[in-house]
Coordinates of C-alpha atoms in Angstrom, one line a residue:
X48 CA -14.5 20.6 -13.7
X49 CA -14.9 16.9 -14.8
X50 CA -15.8 15.8 -18.3
X51 CA -16.2 12.2 -19.5
X52 CA -16.8 11.9 -23.2
X53 CA -17.9 8.7 -25.0
X54 CA -16.1 6.5 -22.4
X55 CA -15.9 2.8 -23.1
X56 CA -13.9 0.5 -20.7
X57 CA -13.4 -3.2 -21.2
X58 CA -11.5 -5.6 -18.9
X59 CA -10.6 -8.8 -20.6
X60 CA -13.9 -9.9 -22.2
X61 CA -16.2 -7.9 -20.0
X62 CA -17.6 -4.5 -21.0
X63 CA -17.6 -2.4 -17.8
X64 CA -18.6 1.0 -19.2
X65 CA -20.5 1.6 -22.4
X66 CA -20.6 5.1 -23.9
X67 CA -20.6 7.0 -20.7
X68 CA -20.9 10.8 -20.9
X69 CA -20.9 13.0 -17.8
X70 CA -20.1 16.7 -17.2
X71 CA -19.7 18.1 -13.7
X72 CA -19.5 21.9 -13.5
X73 CA -18.1 24.1 -10.8
X74 CA -20.4 24.5 -7.8
X75 CA -22.3 21.3 -8.5
X76 CA -22.3 18.3 -6.1
X77 CA -23.1 15.0 -7.7
X78 CA -24.2 11.5 -6.6
X79 CA -23.4 8.6 -8.8
X80 CA -26.1 6.0 -8.0
X81 CA -26.5 2.4 -9.1
X82 CA -26.4 -1.2 -8.2
X83 CA -23.3 -3.1 -7.2
X84 CA -21.2 -3.9 -10.3
X85 CA -22.8 -1.2 -12.4
X86 CA -19.5 0.6 -13.0
X87 CA -19.5 3.3 -10.4
X88 CA -16.1 2.7 -8.9
X89 CA -14.6 2.3 -12.4
X90 CA -15.7 5.8 -13.2
X91 CA -14.0 7.1 -10.0
X92 CA -10.8 5.3 -10.9
X93 CA -10.8 6.9 -14.4
X94 CA -11.3 10.4 -12.8
X95 CA -8.4 9.8 -10.5
X96 CA -6.2 8.5 -13.3
X97 CA -5.7 5.1 -11.8
X98 CA -7.4 3.6 -14.9
X99 CA -7.6 4.8 -18.5
X100 CA -10.5 4.2 -20.8
X101 CA -10.4 1.7 -23.7
X102 CA -11.7 4.7 -25.8
X103 CA -13.1 8.1 -25.1
X104 CA -11.7 11.1 -23.2
X105 CA -11.3 12.2 -19.6
X106 CA -10.8 15.9 -18.6
X107 CA -10.4 16.9 -15.0
X108 CA -10.0 20.5 -13.8
X109 CA -9.1 21.5 -17.4
X110 CA -6.5 18.8 -17.8
X111 CA -7.0 16.3 -20.6
X112 CA -5.7 12.9 -19.4
X113 CA -3.1 11.5 -21.7
X114 CA -1.7 15.0 -22.3
X115 CA -0.9 16.0 -18.7
X116 CA 0.9 14.7 -15.6
X117 CA -2.0 12.9 -13.8
X118 CA 0.0 12.9 -10.6
X119 CA -0.2 16.7 -10.5
X120 CA -4.0 16.6 -11.1
X121 CA -4.4 14.1 -8.2
X122 CA -3.1 16.7 -5.8
X123 CA -6.3 18.7 -6.4
X124 CA -8.5 15.7 -5.8
X125 CA -9.5 14.5 -2.4
X126 CA -10.2 10.7 -2.5
X127 CA -12.0 8.7 0.1
X128 CA -12.2 4.9 -0.2
X129 CA -11.8 1.8 1.9
X130 CA -8.9 0.8 -0.3
X131 CA -7.0 3.9 0.7
X132 CA -7.5 3.3 4.4
X133 CA -6.1 -0.2 4.0
X134 CA -2.9 1.3 2.6
X135 CA -2.3 3.4 5.8
X136 CA -0.3 2.1 8.7
X137 CA -2.5 1.1 11.7
X138 CA 0.2 1.8 14.3
X139 CA 0.7 5.5 13.2
X140 CA -1.0 8.1 15.3
X141 CA -4.2 9.6 13.7
X142 CA -2.7 13.0 13.4
X143 CA 0.3 11.6 11.4
X144 CA -2.0 9.7 9.0
X145 CA -3.9 13.0 8.3
X146 CA -0.7 15.2 8.1
X147 CA 0.9 12.9 5.6
X148 CA -1.8 13.8 3.0
X149 CA -0.3 17.4 2.8
X150 CA 2.6 15.9 0.8
X151 CA 0.7 13.1 -0.9
X152 CA 2.3 10.5 1.4
X153 CA 0.8 7.4 3.0
X154 CA 3.1 8.0 6.0
X155 CA 6.2 10.0 7.0
X156 CA 9.8 8.7 6.9
X157 CA 11.4 12.0 7.9
X158 CA 10.9 14.9 10.3
X159 CA 7.4 16.2 10.1
X160 CA 7.0 19.9 9.7
X161 CA 5.2 21.6 12.6
X162 CA 2.8 23.4 10.2
X163 CA 1.6 20.1 8.8
X164 CA 1.0 18.8 12.3
X165 CA -0.9 21.9 13.3
X166 CA -3.0 21.8 10.2
X167 CA -3.8 18.1 10.6
X168 CA -5.1 18.7 14.2
X169 CA -7.3 21.5 12.9
X170 CA -8.8 19.2 10.3
X171 CA -9.3 16.5 12.9
X172 CA -11.1 19.0 15.1
X173 CA -13.4 19.9 12.2
X174 CA -14.7 16.4 12.0
X175 CA -15.2 16.4 15.8
X176 CA -12.5 13.8 16.5
X177 CA -9.9 15.9 18.3
X178 CA -10.0 13.5 21.2
X179 CA -8.6 10.6 19.1
X180 CA -5.8 12.6 17.4
X181 CA -3.0 10.9 19.4
X182 CA -4.5 7.3 19.2
X183 CA -3.1 4.7 16.8
X184 CA -5.1 4.7 13.6
X185 CA -6.0 1.0 14.0
X186 CA -7.9 1.6 17.3
X187 CA -10.6 3.7 15.6
X188 CA -14.2 2.5 15.1
X189 CA -15.5 2.2 11.5
X190 CA -17.3 5.6 11.8
X191 CA -14.2 7.3 13.1
X192 CA -12.1 5.9 10.3
X193 CA -14.4 7.3 7.7
X194 CA -14.3 10.7 9.3
X195 CA -10.5 10.6 9.5
X196 CA -10.4 9.8 5.8
X197 CA -12.5 12.9 5.3
X198 CA -10.1 15.0 7.4
X199 CA -7.2 13.6 5.4
X200 CA -8.9 14.3 2.1
X201 CA -9.4 18.0 3.0
X202 CA -5.8 18.5 4.0
X203 CA -4.8 19.8 0.6
X204 CA -7.8 22.1 0.1
X205 CA -8.9 20.0 -2.9
X206 CA -11.0 21.4 -5.7
X207 CA -12.8 18.1 -6.0
X208 CA -13.8 15.6 -3.3
X209 CA -14.4 12.0 -4.6
X210 CA -16.1 9.7 -2.1
X211 CA -16.6 6.0 -2.8
X212 CA -19.3 4.5 -0.6
X213 CA -18.0 6.3 2.5
X214 CA -21.0 5.0 4.6
X215 CA -20.4 1.4 3.8
X216 CA -20.3 -0.7 7.0
X217 CA -21.6 2.0 9.3
X218 CA -24.5 1.6 11.7
X219 CA -27.3 4.1 11.5
X220 CA -25.8 6.5 14.2
X221 CA -22.4 6.6 12.6
X222 CA -23.8 6.9 9.1
X223 CA -25.9 9.9 10.0
X224 CA -23.0 11.6 11.8
X225 CA -20.8 11.2 8.8
X226 CA -23.5 12.4 6.4
X227 CA -23.9 15.5 8.5
X228 CA -20.1 16.2 8.3
X229 CA -20.4 15.9 4.5
X230 CA -23.4 18.1 4.4
X231 CA -21.5 20.7 6.3
X232 CA -19.1 21.1 3.4
X233 CA -21.8 23.2 1.6
X234 CA -19.9 26.5 1.6
X235 CA -16.3 25.3 1.4
X236 CA -15.9 25.7 -2.4
X237 CA -15.1 22.0 -2.9
X238 CA -17.1 20.1 -5.5
X239 CA -18.3 16.6 -4.5
X240 CA -18.7 13.4 -6.4
X241 CA -20.3 10.8 -4.1
X242 CA -20.8 7.2 -5.0
X243 CA -23.5 5.0 -3.3
X244 CA -26.3 2.6 -4.0
X245 CA -28.3 3.8 -1.0
X246 CA -30.7 6.5 -1.9
X247 CA -31.3 7.7 1.6
X248 CA -27.7 8.9 1.8
X249 CA -28.5 11.8 -0.7
X250 CA -28.2 14.8 1.6
X251 CA -29.5 18.4 0.8
X252 CA -25.9 19.4 -0.3
X253 CA -26.2 17.3 -3.4
X254 CA -27.5 19.1 -6.5
X255 CA -27.3 16.5 -9.3
X256 CA -27.6 12.8 -9.7
X257 CA -26.3 10.3 -12.4
X258 CA -28.1 6.9 -12.4
X259 CA -26.0 4.1 -13.9
X260 CA -27.1 0.6 -14.8
X261 CA -25.0 -2.1 -16.4
X262 CA -22.3 0.4 -17.5
X263 CA -24.6 3.0 -19.0
X264 CA -25.9 6.2 -17.5
X265 CA -29.6 6.0 -17.8
X266 CA -30.4 9.5 -16.5
X267 CA -28.3 12.5 -15.3
X268 CA -29.1 16.0 -14.2
X269 CA -30.7 18.0 -11.3
X270 CA -31.6 15.6 -8.5
X271 CA -35.4 16.0 -8.4
X272 CA -35.6 15.6 -12.2
X273 CA -33.5 12.4 -12.2
X274 CA -34.7 10.8 -9.0
X275 CA -38.1 9.6 -10.1
X276 CA -39.9 6.3 -9.4
X277 CA -39.7 5.3 -13.0
X278 CA -35.9 6.1 -13.3
X279 CA -35.2 4.2 -10.1
X280 CA -37.1 1.2 -11.5
X281 CA -35.1 1.4 -14.7
X282 CA -31.8 1.5 -12.8
X283 CA -32.6 -1.1 -10.1
X284 CA -35.4 -3.2 -11.7
X285 CA -37.4 -2.9 -8.5
X286 CA -40.8 -1.1 -8.1
X287 CA -40.6 1.7 -5.5
X288 CA -42.4 4.7 -4.2
X289 CA -40.4 7.8 -3.5
X290 CA -41.0 10.7 -1.1
X291 CA -38.9 13.8 -0.3
X292 CA -38.5 14.9 3.3
X293 CA -36.2 17.8 4.2
X294 CA -34.8 17.8 0.7
X295 CA -33.7 14.2 1.2
X296 CA -35.3 11.3 -0.7
X297 CA -36.7 8.1 0.9
X298 CA -38.0 5.1 -0.9
X299 CA -40.3 2.1 -0.2
X300 CA -40.3 -1.1 -2.1
X301 CA -43.7 -2.1 -3.6
X302 CA -43.9 -5.9 -2.8
X303 CA -44.8 -8.0 -5.9
X304 CA -45.7 -4.8 -7.7
X305 CA -48.8 -4.2 -5.6
X306 CA -50.0 -0.8 -4.4
X307 CA -49.1 -1.3 -0.8
X308 CA -45.4 -0.4 -0.1
X309 CA -43.1 -2.0 2.4
X310 CA -40.6 0.2 4.2
X311 CA -36.9 -0.4 3.8

């Protein structure tokens, strides 16, 4: 579904990505994990066709970038990011912000088809926010905004759902509610690429992990093979202990490299 081959990306004098290779197959759900500034968001921008590599090739849903209309490919990609929310109009009703995604719009400037309105309300109900559907978008809490972005992303029945740190800025309660909504996508047929630097956000739905450090993928594959204490130390340069509970990983930092861990 997604294939990155020998990707190098340089911005001015800074090398952002260095020989990145990644293949995501149908039915797999991936987490891209790494420190701030490691290159995670740049990879997402390449997949969405908002950036192009300095060298290497990008293929998404069978389409080689540079030889296809990237705008058409984007219609099959649901994208969730804070930058997208900031482009929406805060005074628009929530249902309109969601419905506009059916046509690739940020907002409507014409009569809105009833079928789009009805579909948007169904999507809003699916993320358990039907009670805010008629409120202005700008009145929503941080958690509600993230769930509305999820509803919007699902409007076009995408083949791929790309999520850039969707839990950023959420408190524990709102984070867990959003993570459960994501986990509930298990049997929808959409493949997920989820970016974070918080290991505890890796829900049971996720099957594979790519660890990135300083623009290089240091490990990639099935999650329990990749997510090891040694690989985490290589990616984060912090000694940790790792435990799995309910198919979800939890870590503790080992202070000063000692044997006794400190919870985080």
